[in-house]
Amino acid sequence: MAVHAPVQEGTRLQEDRVVNWDPVDQTVLAKRQVIEGRGLAHRRAGGKARNPMYFFRITQYAEELLGALDGMDGWPEQVKLMQKNWIGRSEGVKIGC
């Protein structure tokens, strides 16, 4: 079961971010893929580049996303748990006096 809904105004944000850039593969590198300014794959000097990225505000959909996971028959429970943790919905704490 997949959740399909149109993207509502204000839920998607696009920003340019500085990323590690591999000039050989023309791709973005994670921090752990760069050692002393060189990409692990080719050991050539990489650089920084500005890259447009999209961010989604999923917190308002947390309940819907979590509920949909229960209907994902055939998904291993470990994978469902990882998804639940990634969604990260929390209630917070209540402090009494």
Short mmCIF file of C-alpha atoms in Angstrom, two decimals:
data_model
loop_
_atom_site.label_atom_id
_atom_site.label_comp_id
_atom_site.label_asym_id
_atom_site.label_seq_id
_atom_site.Cartn_x
_atom_site.Cartn_y
_atom_site.Cartn_z
CA MET A 1 0.00 0.00 0.00
CA ALA A 2 1.51 3.32 -1.00
CA VAL A 3 0.47 6.72 0.27
CA HIS A 4 -0.02 9.12 -2.63
CA ALA A 5 -1.09 12.67 -2.01
CA PRO A 6 -0.41 15.91 -3.82
CA VAL A 7 2.33 18.03 -2.33
CA GLN A 8 0.63 20.79 -0.39
CA GLU A 9 1.82 24.37 -0.45
CA GLY A 10 4.49 24.94 2.19
CA THR A 11 5.45 21.30 2.68
CA ARG A 12 8.32 21.30 0.19
CA LEU A 13 11.32 23.56 0.48
CA GLN A 14 14.11 23.96 -2.06
CA GLU A 15 17.45 25.42 -1.04
CA ASP A 16 20.93 25.48 -2.49
CA ARG A 17 23.43 23.76 -0.21
CA VAL A 18 27.19 23.37 -0.37
CA VAL A 19 28.12 19.73 -0.98
CA ASN A 20 31.25 17.65 -1.54
CA TRP A 21 31.59 17.23 -5.30
CA ASP A 22 33.35 14.44 -7.21
CA PRO A 23 34.47 15.91 -10.55
CA VAL A 24 35.21 12.47 -12.02
CA ASP A 25 31.81 10.87 -11.41
CA GLN A 26 29.96 14.20 -11.42
CA THR A 27 28.17 13.29 -8.20
CA VAL A 28 27.74 14.39 -4.61
CA LEU A 29 29.86 12.65 -1.99
CA ALA A 30 28.97 12.01 1.64
CA LYS A 31 31.40 13.35 4.25
CA ARG A 32 32.68 9.85 4.94
CA GLN A 33 33.59 9.45 1.24
CA VAL A 34 36.08 12.34 1.37
CA ILE A 35 39.44 11.96 3.07
CA GLU A 36 41.92 14.83 3.02
CA GLY A 37 39.97 16.53 0.24
CA ARG A 38 40.01 13.49 -2.04
CA GLY A 39 37.17 11.17 -2.99
CA LEU A 40 37.64 7.55 -1.93
CA ALA A 41 36.71 6.08 -5.32
CA HIS A 42 39.32 7.81 -7.52
CA ARG A 43 41.59 9.50 -4.95
CA ARG A 44 41.37 12.67 -7.01
CA ALA A 45 40.91 16.05 -5.44
CA GLY A 46 37.30 16.94 -5.13
CA GLY A 47 35.74 20.23 -4.34
CA LYS A 48 32.74 22.00 -3.01
CA ALA A 49 29.75 22.87 -5.15
CA ARG A 50 26.37 24.45 -4.63
CA ASN A 51 23.59 21.98 -5.32
CA PRO A 52 19.81 22.49 -5.23
CA MET A 53 18.16 20.21 -2.69
CA TYR A 54 14.59 19.54 -1.71
CA PHE A 55 13.40 19.14 1.85
CA PHE A 56 9.97 17.90 2.88
CA ARG A 57 8.20 18.81 6.09
CA ILE A 58 6.77 15.41 6.92
CA THR A 59 5.95 16.08 10.54
CA GLN A 60 2.36 16.99 9.70
CA TYR A 61 2.01 13.61 7.97
CA ALA A 62 3.66 11.54 10.71
CA GLU A 63 0.46 9.84 11.87
CA GLU A 64 -0.57 8.97 8.31
CA LEU A 65 2.88 7.62 7.46
CA LEU A 66 3.07 5.56 10.64
CA GLY A 67 -0.42 4.17 10.08
CA ALA A 68 0.41 3.17 6.52
CA LEU A 69 3.39 1.12 7.74
CA ASP A 70 1.04 -1.26 9.54
CA GLY A 71 -0.52 -2.16 6.18
CA MET A 72 2.80 -2.96 4.52
CA ASP A 73 2.40 -6.72 4.37
CA GLY A 74 5.57 -8.52 3.41
CA TRP A 75 7.85 -5.85 4.83
CA PRO A 76 10.19 -7.23 7.50
CA GLU A 77 9.42 -5.92 10.99
CA GLN A 78 12.98 -4.63 11.28
CA VAL A 79 12.49 -2.46 8.19
CA LYS A 80 9.18 -1.13 9.54
CA LEU A 81 10.90 -0.27 12.81
CA MET A 82 13.66 1.59 10.96
CA GLN A 83 11.05 3.58 9.06
CA LYS A 84 9.17 4.38 12.27
CA ASN A 85 12.39 5.61 13.84
CA TRP A 86 13.21 7.69 10.75
CA ILE A 87 9.77 9.35 10.80
CA GLY A 88 10.58 10.11 14.41
CA ARG A 89 7.21 11.12 15.75
CA SER A 90 7.33 11.80 19.46
CA GLU A 91 4.94 12.94 22.15
CA GLY A 92 7.48 14.83 24.22
CA VAL A 93 7.53 14.72 27.99
CA LYS A 94 5.18 15.88 30.68
CA ILE A 95 6.76 17.45 33.73
CA GLY A 96 4.62 17.54 36.84
CA CYS A 97 5.05 19.84 39.78
#
